[in-house]
PDB file of C-alpha atoms in Angstrom:
ATOM      1  CA  MET A 414       6.655   9.778 -24.571  1.00  0.00           C
ATOM      2  CA  GLN A 415      10.165  10.120 -26.014  1.00  0.00           C
ATOM      3  CA  SER A 416      10.027  13.769 -27.060  1.00  0.00           C
ATOM      4  CA  PHE A 417      11.828  16.265 -24.896  1.00  0.00           C
ATOM      5  CA  THR A 418       9.866  19.458 -24.291  1.00  0.00           C
ATOM      6  CA  TYR A 419       9.673  22.158 -21.661  1.00  0.00           C
ATOM      7  CA  PRO A 420       7.238  22.213 -20.030  1.00  0.00           C
ATOM      8  CA  LYS A 421       6.114  18.623 -20.542  1.00  0.00           C
ATOM      9  CA  LEU A 422       3.338  18.165 -23.091  1.00  0.00           C
ATOM     10  CA  THR A 423       1.440  16.125 -20.510  1.00  0.00           C
ATOM     11  CA  THR A 424       0.548  19.469 -18.884  1.00  0.00           C
ATOM     12  CA  LEU A 425      -1.380  20.558 -21.975  1.00  0.00           C
ATOM     13  CA  LYS A 426      -5.151  20.899 -21.980  1.00  0.00           C
ATOM     14  CA  ILE A 427      -6.844  21.213 -25.361  1.00  0.00           C
ATOM     15  CA  ILE A 428     -10.413  21.369 -26.630  1.00  0.00           C
ATOM     16  CA  LYS A 429     -10.756  18.064 -28.443  1.00  0.00           C
ATOM     17  CA  ASP A 430     -13.633  19.053 -30.713  1.00  0.00           C
ATOM     18  CA  LYS A 431     -11.542  21.821 -32.351  1.00  0.00           C
ATOM     19  CA  PRO A 432      -8.773  21.107 -34.887  1.00  0.00           C
ATOM     20  CA  LEU A 433      -5.211  21.700 -33.700  1.00  0.00           C
ATOM     21  CA  ILE A 434      -2.457  23.851 -35.198  1.00  0.00           C
ATOM     22  CA  VAL A 435       1.111  23.229 -34.030  1.00  0.00           C
ATOM     23  CA  CYS A 436       3.118  26.294 -35.031  1.00  0.00           C
ATOM     24  CA  ASP A 437       6.848  26.966 -35.001  1.00  0.00           C
ATOM     25  CA  ALA A 438       8.165  30.349 -33.782  1.00  0.00           C
ATOM     26  CA  ASP A 439      11.500  31.276 -35.391  1.00  0.00           C
ATOM     27  CA  GLU A 440      11.007  32.258 -39.062  1.00  0.00           C
ATOM     28  CA  VAL A 441       7.266  31.549 -38.710  1.00  0.00           C
ATOM     29  CA  ILE A 442       6.245  34.093 -36.064  1.00  0.00           C
ATOM     30  CA  PHE A 443       9.559  35.817 -35.369  1.00  0.00           C
ATOM     31  CA  ASP A 444      11.772  37.111 -38.188  1.00  0.00           C
ATOM     32  CA  PHE A 445      14.774  35.097 -37.026  1.00  0.00           C
ATOM     33  CA  MET A 446      17.237  35.315 -39.916  1.00  0.00           C
ATOM     34  CA  ASN A 447      16.948  39.061 -40.523  1.00  0.00           C
ATOM     35  CA  SER A 448      17.250  39.692 -36.790  1.00  0.00           C
ATOM     36  CA  PHE A 449      20.165  37.252 -36.539  1.00  0.00           C
ATOM     37  CA  GLU A 450      21.994  38.842 -39.484  1.00  0.00           C
ATOM     38  CA  THR A 451      21.675  42.278 -37.896  1.00  0.00           C
ATOM     39  CA  TYR A 452      23.075  40.865 -34.656  1.00  0.00           C
ATOM     40  CA  LEU A 453      25.986  39.170 -36.453  1.00  0.00           C
ATOM     41  CA  HIS A 454      26.990  42.446 -38.061  1.00  0.00           C
ATOM     42  CA  THR A 455      27.305  44.077 -34.631  1.00  0.00           C
ATOM     43  CA  LYS A 456      29.835  41.356 -33.745  1.00  0.00           C
ATOM     44  CA  GLY A 457      31.936  41.676 -36.907  1.00  0.00           C
ATOM     45  CA  LEU A 458      30.381  38.516 -38.354  1.00  0.00           C
ATOM     46  CA  TYR A 459      28.180  37.808 -41.357  1.00  0.00           C
ATOM     47  CA  PHE A 460      26.031  35.024 -42.796  1.00  0.00           C
ATOM     48  CA  ASN A 461      27.214  33.497 -46.057  1.00  0.00           C
ATOM     49  CA  TRP A 462      23.932  32.064 -47.428  1.00  0.00           C
ATOM     50  CA  LYS A 463      25.732  29.167 -49.140  1.00  0.00           C
ATOM     51  CA  SER A 464      23.616  26.352 -47.705  1.00  0.00           C
ATOM     52  CA  TYR A 465      20.628  25.602 -45.475  1.00  0.00           C
ATOM     53  CA  ALA A 466      22.699  25.332 -42.292  1.00  0.00           C
ATOM     54  CA  LEU A 467      24.357  27.457 -39.644  1.00  0.00           C
ATOM     55  CA  GLU A 468      27.611  25.512 -39.753  1.00  0.00           C
ATOM     56  CA  GLY A 469      29.888  26.804 -42.481  1.00  0.00           C
ATOM     57  CA  ASN A 470      27.839  29.955 -43.046  1.00  0.00           C
ATOM     58  CA  ILE A 471      28.736  32.210 -40.116  1.00  0.00           C
ATOM     59  CA  LEU A 472      32.011  33.905 -41.053  1.00  0.00           C
ATOM     60  CA  ASN A 473      34.277  36.393 -39.299  1.00  0.00           C
ATOM     61  CA  ASN A 474      35.933  39.412 -40.923  1.00  0.00           C
ATOM     62  CA  LYS A 475      38.773  37.170 -42.105  1.00  0.00           C
ATOM     63  CA  ASN A 476      36.297  35.017 -44.056  1.00  0.00           C
ATOM     64  CA  GLU A 477      36.831  32.151 -41.632  1.00  0.00           C
ATOM     65  CA  ALA A 478      33.858  29.990 -40.677  1.00  0.00           C
ATOM     66  CA  LEU A 479      33.026  29.716 -36.998  1.00  0.00           C
ATOM     67  CA  ASN A 480      33.386  26.244 -35.505  1.00  0.00           C
ATOM     68  CA  LYS A 481      30.535  24.400 -33.772  1.00  0.00           C
ATOM     69  CA  SER A 482      31.435  25.691 -30.315  1.00  0.00           C
ATOM     70  CA  GLN A 483      31.635  29.279 -31.545  1.00  0.00           C
ATOM     71  CA  ILE A 484      28.300  28.910 -33.354  1.00  0.00           C
ATOM     72  CA  THR A 485      26.655  27.604 -30.186  1.00  0.00           C
ATOM     73  CA  ASP A 486      28.033  30.535 -28.208  1.00  0.00           C
ATOM     74  CA  THR A 487      26.874  33.001 -30.864  1.00  0.00           C
ATOM     75  CA  ILE A 488      23.360  31.545 -30.987  1.00  0.00           C
ATOM     76  CA  ASN A 489      23.088  31.506 -27.195  1.00  0.00           C
ATOM     77  CA  ASN A 490      24.262  35.114 -26.960  1.00  0.00           C
ATOM     78  CA  PHE A 491      21.788  36.105 -29.652  1.00  0.00           C
ATOM     79  CA  PHE A 492      18.878  34.478 -27.830  1.00  0.00           C
ATOM     80  CA  MET A 493      20.049  35.924 -24.523  1.00  0.00           C
ATOM     81  CA  HIS A 494      20.047  39.500 -25.787  1.00  0.00           C
ATOM     82  CA  GLU A 495      17.583  39.569 -28.702  1.00  0.00           C
ATOM     83  CA  THR A 496      14.757  37.088 -28.021  1.00  0.00           C
ATOM     84  CA  GLU A 497      12.425  39.678 -26.523  1.00  0.00           C
ATOM     85  CA  SER A 498      13.031  42.255 -29.260  1.00  0.00           C
ATOM     86  CA  MET A 499      13.000  40.198 -32.485  1.00  0.00           C
ATOM     87  CA  SER A 500      10.881  41.609 -35.278  1.00  0.00           C
ATOM     88  CA  LEU A 501       7.797  39.706 -36.431  1.00  0.00           C
ATOM     89  CA  VAL A 502       7.027  37.879 -39.655  1.00  0.00           C
ATOM     90  CA  GLU A 503       4.477  39.898 -41.583  1.00  0.00           C
ATOM     91  CA  GLY A 504       0.916  38.761 -40.950  1.00  0.00           C
ATOM     92  CA  ALA A 505       1.788  36.131 -38.343  1.00  0.00           C
ATOM     93  CA  VAL A 506       0.074  37.568 -35.283  1.00  0.00           C
ATOM     94  CA  ASN A 507      -3.158  38.595 -37.009  1.00  0.00           C
ATOM     95  CA  SER A 508      -3.353  35.294 -38.904  1.00  0.00           C
ATOM     96  CA  LEU A 509      -2.972  33.216 -35.749  1.00  0.00           C
ATOM     97  CA  GLN A 510      -5.687  35.232 -34.041  1.00  0.00           C
ATOM     98  CA  ILE A 511      -8.035  34.572 -36.989  1.00  0.00           C
ATOM     99  CA  LEU A 512      -7.201  30.855 -37.005  1.00  0.00           C
ATOM    100  CA  SER A 513      -7.671  30.588 -33.234  1.00  0.00           C
ATOM    101  CA  GLU A 514     -11.390  31.275 -33.635  1.00  0.00           C
ATOM    102  CA  GLN A 515     -11.812  27.751 -35.004  1.00  0.00           C
ATOM    103  CA  HIS A 516      -8.625  25.982 -33.886  1.00  0.00           C
ATOM    104  CA  ASN A 517      -6.572  25.082 -30.862  1.00  0.00           C
ATOM    105  CA  ILE A 518      -3.118  26.591 -31.351  1.00  0.00           C
ATOM    106  CA  ILE A 519       0.148  25.454 -29.751  1.00  0.00           C
ATOM    107  CA  ILE A 520       3.534  27.114 -30.261  1.00  0.00           C
ATOM    108  CA  LEU A 521       6.339  24.516 -30.478  1.00  0.00           C
ATOM    109  CA  SER A 522       9.789  26.080 -30.822  1.00  0.00           C
ATOM    110  CA  ASN A 523      13.316  24.683 -30.735  1.00  0.00           C
ATOM    111  CA  ILE A 524      14.609  27.591 -28.688  1.00  0.00           C
ATOM    112  CA  PRO A 525      17.029  26.399 -25.959  1.00  0.00           C
ATOM    113  CA  PHE A 526      15.135  25.676 -22.756  1.00  0.00           C
ATOM    114  CA  LYS A 527      17.079  28.291 -20.789  1.00  0.00           C
ATOM    115  CA  PHE A 528      15.532  30.995 -22.965  1.00  0.00           C
ATOM    116  CA  TYR A 529      11.981  29.680 -22.591  1.00  0.00           C
ATOM    117  CA  GLU A 530      10.883  32.556 -20.356  1.00  0.00           C
ATOM    118  CA  LYS A 531      12.325  35.167 -22.710  1.00  0.00           C
ATOM    119  CA  ARG A 532      10.420  33.673 -25.640  1.00  0.00           C
ATOM    120  CA  LYS A 533       7.275  33.529 -23.522  1.00  0.00           C
ATOM    121  CA  VAL A 534       7.642  37.244 -22.771  1.00  0.00           C
ATOM    122  CA  ALA A 535       8.156  37.977 -26.478  1.00  0.00           C
ATOM    123  CA  LEU A 536       5.016  36.056 -27.418  1.00  0.00           C
ATOM    124  CA  LYS A 537       2.980  37.866 -24.776  1.00  0.00           C
ATOM    125  CA  LYS A 538       4.303  41.248 -25.953  1.00  0.00           C
ATOM    126  CA  CYS A 539       2.897  40.669 -29.426  1.00  0.00           C
ATOM    127  CA  GLY A 540      -0.426  39.353 -28.134  1.00  0.00           C
ATOM    128  CA  ILE A 541       0.147  35.641 -28.635  1.00  0.00           C
ATOM    129  CA  ASN A 542      -1.138  33.856 -25.547  1.00  0.00           C
ATOM    130  CA  PHE A 543      -1.404  30.291 -26.830  1.00  0.00           C
ATOM    131  CA  PRO A 544       0.267  27.401 -25.000  1.00  0.00           C
ATOM    132  CA  PHE A 545       4.011  27.494 -25.695  1.00  0.00           C
ATOM    133  CA  PHE A 546       6.446  24.588 -25.451  1.00  0.00           C
ATOM    134  CA  ALA A 547      10.179  24.531 -26.134  1.00  0.00           C
ATOM    135  CA  ASN A 548      11.389  21.411 -27.916  1.00  0.00           C
ATOM    136  CA  THR A 549      14.798  19.903 -28.500  1.00  0.00           C
ATOM    137  CA  GLY A 550      15.693  17.906 -31.613  1.00  0.00           C
ATOM    138  CA  PRO A 551      13.163  16.551 -34.128  1.00  0.00           C
ATOM    139  CA  LYS A 552       9.549  17.536 -33.441  1.00  0.00           C
ATOM    140  CA  GLY A 553       8.003  14.335 -34.790  1.00  0.00           C
ATOM    141  CA  LYS A 554       7.680  12.616 -31.401  1.00  0.00           C
ATOM    142  CA  ALA A 555       6.044  15.651 -29.829  1.00  0.00           C
ATOM    143  CA  VAL A 556       3.543  16.004 -32.662  1.00  0.00           C
ATOM    144  CA  LYS A 557       2.828  12.263 -32.591  1.00  0.00           C
ATOM    145  CA  TYR A 558       1.996  12.575 -28.887  1.00  0.00           C
ATOM    146  CA  LEU A 559      -0.332  15.497 -29.634  1.00  0.00           C
ATOM    147  CA  SER A 560      -1.972  13.483 -32.394  1.00  0.00           C
ATOM    148  CA  ASP A 561      -2.524  10.564 -30.047  1.00  0.00           C
ATOM    149  CA  ILE A 562      -4.232  12.667 -27.377  1.00  0.00           C
ATOM    150  CA  HIS A 563      -6.158  14.937 -29.741  1.00  0.00           C
ATOM    151  CA  LYS A 564      -7.325  12.379 -32.304  1.00  0.00           C
ATOM    152  CA  GLY A 565      -8.662  15.145 -34.560  1.00  0.00           C
ATOM    153  CA  LYS A 566      -7.325  17.098 -37.521  1.00  0.00           C
ATOM    154  CA  ILE A 567      -3.860  18.540 -36.946  1.00  0.00           C
ATOM    155  CA  TRP A 568      -1.859  21.113 -38.880  1.00  0.00           C
ATOM    156  CA  PHE A 569       1.899  21.536 -38.440  1.00  0.00           C
ATOM    157  CA  ILE A 570       3.595  24.747 -39.635  1.00  0.00           C
ATOM    158  CA  ASP A 571       7.391  24.981 -39.688  1.00  0.00           C
ATOM    159  CA  ASP A 572      10.157  26.577 -41.746  1.00  0.00           C
ATOM    160  CA  SER A 573      12.399  23.510 -41.586  1.00  0.00           C
ATOM    161  CA  PRO A 574      12.038  20.711 -44.136  1.00  0.00           C
ATOM    162  CA  TYR A 575      13.813  18.465 -41.617  1.00  0.00           C
ATOM    163  CA  GLN A 576      11.090  19.085 -39.033  1.00  0.00           C
ATOM    164  CA  ILE A 577       8.382  18.524 -41.641  1.00  0.00           C
ATOM    165  CA  LYS A 578      10.013  15.210 -42.521  1.00  0.00           C
ATOM    166  CA  SER A 579      10.292  14.280 -38.834  1.00  0.00           C
ATOM    167  CA  VAL A 580       6.575  14.860 -38.306  1.00  0.00           C
ATOM    168  CA  LYS A 581       5.499  13.014 -41.447  1.00  0.00           C
ATOM    169  CA  LEU A 582       7.614   9.978 -40.581  1.00  0.00           C
ATOM    170  CA  GLU A 583       6.000   9.812 -37.130  1.00  0.00           C
ATOM    171  CA  GLU A 584       2.410  10.622 -38.105  1.00  0.00           C
ATOM    172  CA  LYS A 585       1.571  10.704 -41.821  1.00  0.00           C
ATOM    173  CA  ASN A 586      -1.954  12.018 -41.237  1.00  0.00           C
ATOM    174  CA  VAL A 587      -0.765  15.365 -39.894  1.00  0.00           C
ATOM    175  CA  ASN A 588      -1.297  18.138 -42.456  1.00  0.00           C
ATOM    176  CA  THR A 589       2.003  19.965 -42.942  1.00  0.00           C
ATOM    177  CA  ILE A 590       2.845  23.437 -44.220  1.00  0.00           C
ATOM    178  CA  LEU A 591       6.464  24.286 -44.996  1.00  0.00           C
ATOM    179  CA  PHE A 592       6.368  28.043 -44.451  1.00  0.00           C
ATOM    180  CA  VAL A 593       9.393  30.103 -45.511  1.00  0.00           C
ATOM    181  CA  GLY A 594       8.812  33.832 -45.724  1.00  0.00           C
ATOM    182  CA  ASN A 595      12.492  34.725 -46.121  1.00  0.00           C
ATOM    183  CA  SER A 596      13.332  34.664 -49.846  1.00  0.00           C
ATOM    184  CA  LYS A 597      17.051  33.993 -49.255  1.00  0.00           C
ATOM    185  CA  LEU A 598      16.211  31.033 -47.042  1.00  0.00           C
ATOM    186  CA  GLU A 599      13.618  29.750 -49.499  1.00  0.00           C
ATOM    187  CA  ALA A 600      16.224  29.738 -52.273  1.00  0.00           C
ATOM    188  CA  LEU A 601      18.385  27.341 -50.241  1.00  0.00           C
ATOM    189  CA  ILE A 602      15.657  24.756 -49.673  1.00  0.00           C
ATOM    190  CA  LYS A 603      15.637  22.016 -52.277  1.00  0.00           C
ATOM    191  CA  SER A 604      12.814  19.516 -52.801  1.00  0.00           C
ATOM    192  CA  LYS A 605      10.357  21.755 -50.939  1.00  0.00           C
ATOM    193  CA  ASN A 606       7.444  19.449 -51.535  1.00  0.00           C
ATOM    194  CA  LYS A 607       9.095  16.101 -50.872  1.00  0.00           C
ATOM    195  CA  TYR A 608       7.424  15.670 -47.470  1.00  0.00           C
ATOM    196  CA  CYS A 609       5.224  18.715 -46.929  1.00  0.00           C
ATOM    197  CA  ASP A 610       1.596  18.788 -47.997  1.00  0.00           C
ATOM    198  CA  HIS A 611       1.758  22.514 -48.748  1.00  0.00           C
ATOM    199  CA  PHE A 612       4.461  25.121 -49.308  1.00  0.00           C
ATOM    200  CA  SER A 613       3.854  28.761 -48.430  1.00  0.00           C
ATOM    201  CA  ASN A 614       5.740  32.028 -48.131  1.00  0.00           C
ATOM    202  CA  LYS A 615       2.852  34.238 -46.966  1.00  0.00           C
ATOM    203  CA  TRP A 616       0.631  33.958 -43.907  1.00  0.00           C
ATOM    204  CA  GLU A 617      -2.445  34.869 -45.950  1.00  0.00           C
ATOM    205  CA  ASP A 618      -1.856  31.672 -47.939  1.00  0.00           C
ATOM    206  CA  ASN A 619      -1.660  29.676 -44.694  1.00  0.00           C
ATOM    207  CA  ILE A 620      -5.087  30.970 -43.712  1.00  0.00           C
ATOM    208  CA  LYS A 621      -6.559  30.039 -47.098  1.00  0.00           C
ATOM    209  CA  THR A 622      -5.038  26.550 -46.954  1.00  0.00           C
ATOM    210  CA  ILE A 623      -6.161  25.794 -43.419  1.00  0.00           C
ATOM    211  CA  LEU A 624      -9.658  27.272 -43.679  1.00  0.00           C
ATOM    212  CA  ASN A 625     -10.325  25.862 -47.150  1.00  0.00           C
TER     213      ASN A 625
END
């Protein structure tokens, strides 16, 4: 397979007679943007909320945007120091536990591989013990692989319209939920329903959609 995950998805064992949910972590389970904003403020930086992107939106106290290298360093430092203590998206943990009664659940997150263990600790702390894989780049290839080996109904939950698009282009039969609980982030996303099957900003709505 062409996707790049850690560990490799070939290590996964799933129950094939149960539907599968592939769930993102940042902004879906963990309250990434609020936690990231708090961290930025401790470094004399702030987020501009002008577009759906990191580049151009992280500014210093002189109103100057950080360059790509500085953004990478800032993100890496954030994950290094804050991954295990990020706050949770309301309803995420309880909702996943409810859904796990009838579904296989896999956590697929684009956290840098070197912080995999920290994210694993964070998941365990909040009682989420589902298989966890770190991914790099578009998630479409990874979800296509899961679809090929599972051959049953699959749900994909992510806060990124780009990841939703990636999955739909690879495997159109995957049921997608664009989930954005952060109202500031939601306001920046245009054409919410262009590729996703469902849009949601509350976990209780995810449960209703999936169990309907």
